[in-house]
Short mmCIF file of C-alpha atoms in Angstrom, two decimals:
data_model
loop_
_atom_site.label_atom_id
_atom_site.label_comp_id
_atom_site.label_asym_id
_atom_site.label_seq_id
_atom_site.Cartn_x
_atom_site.Cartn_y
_atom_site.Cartn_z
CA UNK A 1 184.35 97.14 144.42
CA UNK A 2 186.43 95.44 141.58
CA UNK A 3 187.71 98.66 140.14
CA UNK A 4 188.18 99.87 143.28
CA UNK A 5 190.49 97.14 144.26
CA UNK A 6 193.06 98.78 141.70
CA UNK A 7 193.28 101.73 144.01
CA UNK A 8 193.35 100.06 147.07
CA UNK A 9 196.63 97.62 145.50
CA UNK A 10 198.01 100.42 143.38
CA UNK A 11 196.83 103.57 145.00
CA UNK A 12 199.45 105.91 146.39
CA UNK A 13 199.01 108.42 149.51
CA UNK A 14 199.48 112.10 147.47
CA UNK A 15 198.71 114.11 150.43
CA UNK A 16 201.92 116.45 150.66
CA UNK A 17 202.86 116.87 147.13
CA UNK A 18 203.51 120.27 146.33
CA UNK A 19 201.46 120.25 142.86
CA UNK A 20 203.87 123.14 141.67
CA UNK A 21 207.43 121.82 142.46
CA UNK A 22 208.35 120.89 138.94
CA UNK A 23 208.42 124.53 138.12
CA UNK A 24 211.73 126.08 138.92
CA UNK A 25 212.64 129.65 139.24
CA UNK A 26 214.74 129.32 136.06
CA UNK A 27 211.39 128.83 134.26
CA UNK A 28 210.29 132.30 135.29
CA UNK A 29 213.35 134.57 135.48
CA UNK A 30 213.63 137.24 132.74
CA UNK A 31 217.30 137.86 131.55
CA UNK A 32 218.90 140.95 133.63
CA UNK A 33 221.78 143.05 133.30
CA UNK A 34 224.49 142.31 136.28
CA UNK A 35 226.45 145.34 137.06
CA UNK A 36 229.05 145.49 139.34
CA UNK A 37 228.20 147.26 142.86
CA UNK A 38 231.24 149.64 142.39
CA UNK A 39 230.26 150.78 138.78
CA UNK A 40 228.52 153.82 138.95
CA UNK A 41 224.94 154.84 138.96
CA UNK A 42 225.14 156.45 135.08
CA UNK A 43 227.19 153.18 133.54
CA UNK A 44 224.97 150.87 135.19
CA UNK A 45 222.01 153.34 133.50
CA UNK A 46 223.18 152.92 130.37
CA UNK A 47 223.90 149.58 130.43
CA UNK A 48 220.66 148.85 131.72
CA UNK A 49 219.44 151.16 128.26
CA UNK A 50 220.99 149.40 125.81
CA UNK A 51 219.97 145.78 127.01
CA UNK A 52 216.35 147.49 127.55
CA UNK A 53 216.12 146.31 130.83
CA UNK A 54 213.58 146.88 133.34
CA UNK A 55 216.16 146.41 136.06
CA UNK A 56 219.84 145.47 137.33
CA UNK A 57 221.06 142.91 139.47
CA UNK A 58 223.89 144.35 141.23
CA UNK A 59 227.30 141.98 142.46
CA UNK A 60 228.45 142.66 145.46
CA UNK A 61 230.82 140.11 145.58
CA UNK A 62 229.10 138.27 148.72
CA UNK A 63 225.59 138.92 148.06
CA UNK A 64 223.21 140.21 145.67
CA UNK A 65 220.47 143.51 145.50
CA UNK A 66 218.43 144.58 142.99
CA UNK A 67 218.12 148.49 141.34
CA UNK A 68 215.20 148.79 138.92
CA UNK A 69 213.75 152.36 137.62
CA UNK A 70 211.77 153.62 140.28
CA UNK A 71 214.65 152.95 142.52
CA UNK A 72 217.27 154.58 140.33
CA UNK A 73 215.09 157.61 138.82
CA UNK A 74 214.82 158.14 142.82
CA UNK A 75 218.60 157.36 143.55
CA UNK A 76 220.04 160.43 140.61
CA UNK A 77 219.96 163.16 143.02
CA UNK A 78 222.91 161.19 144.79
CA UNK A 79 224.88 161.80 141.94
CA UNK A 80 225.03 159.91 138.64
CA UNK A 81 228.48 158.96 139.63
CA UNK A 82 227.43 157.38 143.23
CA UNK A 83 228.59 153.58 143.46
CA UNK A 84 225.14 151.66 141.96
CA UNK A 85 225.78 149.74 145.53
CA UNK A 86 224.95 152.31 147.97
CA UNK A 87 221.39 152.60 146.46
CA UNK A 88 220.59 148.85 145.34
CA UNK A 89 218.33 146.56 147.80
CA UNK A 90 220.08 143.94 148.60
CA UNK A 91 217.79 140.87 148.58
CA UNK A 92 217.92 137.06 148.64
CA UNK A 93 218.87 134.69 145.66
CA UNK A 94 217.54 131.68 144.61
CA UNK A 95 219.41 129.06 142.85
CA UNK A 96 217.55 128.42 139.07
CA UNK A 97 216.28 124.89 140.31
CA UNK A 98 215.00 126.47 143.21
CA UNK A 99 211.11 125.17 143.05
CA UNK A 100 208.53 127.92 142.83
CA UNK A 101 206.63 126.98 145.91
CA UNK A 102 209.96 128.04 147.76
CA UNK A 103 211.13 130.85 145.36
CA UNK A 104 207.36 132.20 146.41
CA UNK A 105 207.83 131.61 149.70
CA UNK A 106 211.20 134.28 149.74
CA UNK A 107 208.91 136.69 147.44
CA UNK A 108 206.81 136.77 150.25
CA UNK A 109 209.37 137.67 152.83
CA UNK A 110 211.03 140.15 150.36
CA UNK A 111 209.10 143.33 151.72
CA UNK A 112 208.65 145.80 149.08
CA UNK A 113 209.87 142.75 147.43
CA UNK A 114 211.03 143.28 143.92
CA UNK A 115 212.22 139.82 143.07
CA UNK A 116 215.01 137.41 144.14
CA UNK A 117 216.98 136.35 141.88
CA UNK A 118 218.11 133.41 140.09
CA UNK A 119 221.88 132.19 139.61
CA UNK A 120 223.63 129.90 137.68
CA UNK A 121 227.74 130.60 139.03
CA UNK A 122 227.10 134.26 139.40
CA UNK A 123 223.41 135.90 138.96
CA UNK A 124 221.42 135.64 135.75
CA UNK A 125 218.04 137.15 135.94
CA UNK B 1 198.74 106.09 131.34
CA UNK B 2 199.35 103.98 134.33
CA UNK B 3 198.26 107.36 136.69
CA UNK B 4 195.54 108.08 134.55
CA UNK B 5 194.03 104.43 134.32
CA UNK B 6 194.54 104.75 138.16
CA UNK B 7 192.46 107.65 138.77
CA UNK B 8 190.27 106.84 136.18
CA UNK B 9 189.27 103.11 137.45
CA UNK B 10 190.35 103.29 140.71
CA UNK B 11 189.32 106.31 141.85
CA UNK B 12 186.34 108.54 139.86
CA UNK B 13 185.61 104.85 138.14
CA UNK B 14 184.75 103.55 141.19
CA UNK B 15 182.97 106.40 142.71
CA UNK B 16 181.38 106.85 139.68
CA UNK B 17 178.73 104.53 140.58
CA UNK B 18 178.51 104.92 144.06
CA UNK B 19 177.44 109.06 143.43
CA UNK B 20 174.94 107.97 140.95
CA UNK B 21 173.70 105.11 143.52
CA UNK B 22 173.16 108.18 146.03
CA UNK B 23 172.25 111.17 144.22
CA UNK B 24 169.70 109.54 141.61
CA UNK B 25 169.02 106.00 142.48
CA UNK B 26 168.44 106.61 145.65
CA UNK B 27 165.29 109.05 144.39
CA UNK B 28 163.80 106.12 141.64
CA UNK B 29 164.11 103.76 144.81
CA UNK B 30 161.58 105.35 146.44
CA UNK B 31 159.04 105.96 143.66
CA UNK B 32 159.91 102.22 142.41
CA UNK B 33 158.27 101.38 145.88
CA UNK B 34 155.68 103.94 145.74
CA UNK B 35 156.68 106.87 146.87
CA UNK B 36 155.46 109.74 144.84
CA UNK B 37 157.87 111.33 142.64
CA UNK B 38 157.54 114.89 144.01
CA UNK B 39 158.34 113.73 147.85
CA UNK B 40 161.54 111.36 146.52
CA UNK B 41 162.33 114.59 144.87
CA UNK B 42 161.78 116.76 148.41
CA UNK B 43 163.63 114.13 150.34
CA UNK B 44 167.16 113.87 148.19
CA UNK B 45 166.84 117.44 148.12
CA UNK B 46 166.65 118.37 151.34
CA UNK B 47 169.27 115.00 152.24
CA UNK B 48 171.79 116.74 149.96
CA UNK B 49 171.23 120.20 151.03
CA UNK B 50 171.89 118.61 154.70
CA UNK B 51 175.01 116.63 153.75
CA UNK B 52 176.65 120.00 152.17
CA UNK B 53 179.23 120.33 154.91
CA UNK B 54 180.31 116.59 155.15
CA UNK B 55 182.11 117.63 150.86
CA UNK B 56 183.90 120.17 153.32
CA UNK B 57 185.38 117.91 156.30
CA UNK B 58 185.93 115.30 154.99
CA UNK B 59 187.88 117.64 152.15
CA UNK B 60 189.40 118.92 155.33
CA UNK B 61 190.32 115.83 156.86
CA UNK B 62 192.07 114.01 154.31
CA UNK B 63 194.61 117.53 154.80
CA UNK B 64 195.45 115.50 158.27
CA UNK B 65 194.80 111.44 157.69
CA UNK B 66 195.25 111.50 153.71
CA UNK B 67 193.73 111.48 150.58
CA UNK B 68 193.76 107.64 150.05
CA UNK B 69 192.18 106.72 153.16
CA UNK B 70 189.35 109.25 153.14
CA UNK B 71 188.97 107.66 149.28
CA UNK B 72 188.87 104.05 150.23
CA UNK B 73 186.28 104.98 153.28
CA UNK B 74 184.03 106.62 150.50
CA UNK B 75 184.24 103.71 147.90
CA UNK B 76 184.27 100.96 150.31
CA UNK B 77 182.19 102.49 153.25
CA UNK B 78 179.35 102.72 150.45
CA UNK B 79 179.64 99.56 149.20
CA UNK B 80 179.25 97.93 152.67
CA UNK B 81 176.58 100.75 153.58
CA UNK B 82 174.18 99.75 150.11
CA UNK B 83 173.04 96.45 151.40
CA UNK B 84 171.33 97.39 154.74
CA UNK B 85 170.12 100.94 153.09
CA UNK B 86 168.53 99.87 150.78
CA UNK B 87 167.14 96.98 152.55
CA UNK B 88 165.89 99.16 155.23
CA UNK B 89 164.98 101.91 152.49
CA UNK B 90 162.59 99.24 150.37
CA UNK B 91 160.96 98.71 153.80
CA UNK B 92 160.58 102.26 154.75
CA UNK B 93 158.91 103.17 151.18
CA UNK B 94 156.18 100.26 151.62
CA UNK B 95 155.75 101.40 154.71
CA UNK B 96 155.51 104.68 154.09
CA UNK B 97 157.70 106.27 157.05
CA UNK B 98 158.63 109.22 155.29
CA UNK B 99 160.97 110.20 158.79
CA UNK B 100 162.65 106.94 158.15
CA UNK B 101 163.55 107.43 154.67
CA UNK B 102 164.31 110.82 154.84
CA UNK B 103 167.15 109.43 157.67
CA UNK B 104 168.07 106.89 155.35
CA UNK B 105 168.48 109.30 152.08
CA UNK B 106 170.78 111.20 154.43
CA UNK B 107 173.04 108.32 155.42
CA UNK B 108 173.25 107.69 151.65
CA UNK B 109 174.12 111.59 151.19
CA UNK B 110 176.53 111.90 154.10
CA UNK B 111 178.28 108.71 152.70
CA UNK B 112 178.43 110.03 149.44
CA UNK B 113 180.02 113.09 150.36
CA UNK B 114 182.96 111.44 152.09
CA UNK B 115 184.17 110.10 148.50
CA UNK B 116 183.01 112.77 146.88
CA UNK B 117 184.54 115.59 148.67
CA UNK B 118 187.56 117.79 148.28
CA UNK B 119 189.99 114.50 149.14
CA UNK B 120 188.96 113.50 145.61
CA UNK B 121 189.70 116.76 143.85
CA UNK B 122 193.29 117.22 145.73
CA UNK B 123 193.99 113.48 145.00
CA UNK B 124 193.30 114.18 141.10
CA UNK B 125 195.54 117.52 141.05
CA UNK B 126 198.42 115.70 143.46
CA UNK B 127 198.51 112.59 141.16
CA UNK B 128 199.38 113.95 137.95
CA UNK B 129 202.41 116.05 137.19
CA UNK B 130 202.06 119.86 135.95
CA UNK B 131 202.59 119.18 132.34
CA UNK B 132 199.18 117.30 131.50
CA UNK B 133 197.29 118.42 135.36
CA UNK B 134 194.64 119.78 133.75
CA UNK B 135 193.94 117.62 130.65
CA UNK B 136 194.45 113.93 132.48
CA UNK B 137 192.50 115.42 135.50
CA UNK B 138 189.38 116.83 133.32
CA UNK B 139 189.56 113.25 131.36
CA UNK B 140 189.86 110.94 133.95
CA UNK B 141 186.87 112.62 135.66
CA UNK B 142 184.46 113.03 132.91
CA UNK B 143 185.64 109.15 131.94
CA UNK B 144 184.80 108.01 135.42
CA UNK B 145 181.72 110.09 136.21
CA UNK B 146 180.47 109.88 132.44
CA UNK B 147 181.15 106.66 131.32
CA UNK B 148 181.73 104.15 134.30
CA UNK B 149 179.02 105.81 136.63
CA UNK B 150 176.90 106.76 133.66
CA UNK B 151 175.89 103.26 133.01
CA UNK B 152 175.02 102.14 136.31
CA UNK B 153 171.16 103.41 135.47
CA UNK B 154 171.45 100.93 132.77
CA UNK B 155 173.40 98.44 134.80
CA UNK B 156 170.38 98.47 137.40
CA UNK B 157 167.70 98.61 134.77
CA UNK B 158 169.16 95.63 132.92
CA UNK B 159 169.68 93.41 135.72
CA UNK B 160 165.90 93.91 137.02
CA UNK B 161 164.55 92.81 133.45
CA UNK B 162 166.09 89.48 134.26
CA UNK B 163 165.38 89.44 138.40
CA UNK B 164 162.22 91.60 138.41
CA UNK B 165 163.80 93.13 142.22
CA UNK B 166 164.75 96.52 142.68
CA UNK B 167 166.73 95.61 145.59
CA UNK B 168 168.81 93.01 143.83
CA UNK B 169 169.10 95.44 141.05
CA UNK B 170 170.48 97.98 142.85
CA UNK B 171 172.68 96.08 144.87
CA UNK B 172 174.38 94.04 142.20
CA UNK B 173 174.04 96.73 139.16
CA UNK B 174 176.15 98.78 141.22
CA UNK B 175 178.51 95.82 142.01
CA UNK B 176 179.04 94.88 138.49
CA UNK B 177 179.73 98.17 137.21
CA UNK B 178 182.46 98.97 139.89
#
């Protein structure tokens, strides 16, 4: 009852902490390439090659999208020389502090859903 | 270290002694008073296997009223609950009634579970941040549950050398090492 007494004086109510919070999108974001949504499919290709990305993060200027592999091997018979925005997803963006319980939260809403992504004044990753 | 002293004394510390008062006490009791070992055995087995989904509700209900309540009601509830249990469990064993004991195992299993249940676990993973979760949570437990409620055997078994009465033993071994 003694030791208990420390709890009941000192105890705090921890029902509706979100055990994951501390960790922040920018902990899990891996670096991307950010092309421009008017540079073409075959610069934003080789750009993507020699960063050896997996995919792009394309600027349009008031939003975001993504383009990764599938999506572009998919997207050549358009033309290498198609704008990289007419095929890119567009897709929500997280800021980097964004906590991962809410970062999840847009993953899950992202249908196919291949990732938001994170910004720090202009996207990152 | 003020979290983990927290959790460690004023949580699993203080529960500590009030599982092993339930789950293994409870058993001795009975054969103390001469109940054979092989019923005491049956009855806390079958109390416990009974009690199973009190871990779960109460688990569930400290998701609506909170973890620290559900925590206090399982440390405190048991303290208060002891006295007349064990009271009524001494005369029960003399006695005999094996109906009545095996009621009053399950009281002490049903209480036991309130403390014990998942409020306990989510209080341990919601009071410590990410960084050391899984270390301060796996050491405050094993301090608690090995150390604090570990001795209450010995508590028990030293105070009836000197008061030659279970009951008292019990009762006040339990006390002292909360």
């Amino acid at each position: 009852m003694i030791m208990g007494l420390f709890f009941l004086i000192k105890g705090k109510e921890t029902l509706g902490t979100r055990i994951w919070s501390e960790f922040v999108a920018d902990k899990f974001k891996k670096e991307a390439v950010v092309v421009n949504a008017n540079d073409t499919i075959r610069d934003a290709i080789n750009k993507m090659i020699a960063k050896n990305g997996r995919g792009l993060i394309v600027d349009y200027g008031t939003g975001v999208g993504v383009a990764y592999r599938r999506l572009l091997r998919g997207a050549v018979e358009k033309g290498l020389d198609a704008p990289i925005g007419e095929i890119a997803l567009k897709t929500p963006c997280v800021e980097i502090n964004e906590p991962l319980p809410n970062v999840l939260e847009v993953m899950d809403h992202q249908t196919p859903g291949p990732f938001p992504c994170a910004r720090r004044e202009g996207s990152s990753g | 270290m003020f979290l983990v002293l927290l959790a460690w004394i004023g949580v699993i510390g203080a529960h500590g002694p009030v599982w092993y008062t339930n789950q293994l006490i409870t058993k001795y009791y009975m054969q103390w008073h001469g109940i054979s070992p092989s019923v005491a055995s049956q009855i806390l087995f079958f109390a416990t296997l009974g009690a199973v989904w009190v871990y779960v509700l109460f688990g569930h209900l400290s998701d609506k009223v909170g973890r620290r309540k559900i925590l206090l009601l399982g440390i405190y509830g048991n303290a208060l609950l002891f006295i007349p249990i064990f009271w009524l469990m001494r005369q029960a064993a003399l006695a005999e009634n094996i109906a009545m004991l095996c009621g009053l195992v399950y009281i002490c299993t049903f209480f036991n579970g309130i403390g014990y249940s998942g409020a306990q676990s989510a209080f341990l993973l919601e009071l410590f941040p990410s960084r050391i979760r899984l270390t301060a949570t796996a050491f405050t437990y094993n301090l608690g549950y090995g150390i604090t409620g570990g001795l209450t055997p010995f508590m028990i078994t030293l105070i009836y050398r000197f008061v030659q009465d279970w009951f008292i033993a019990v009762i006040s071994g339990r006390r002292s090492s909360r």
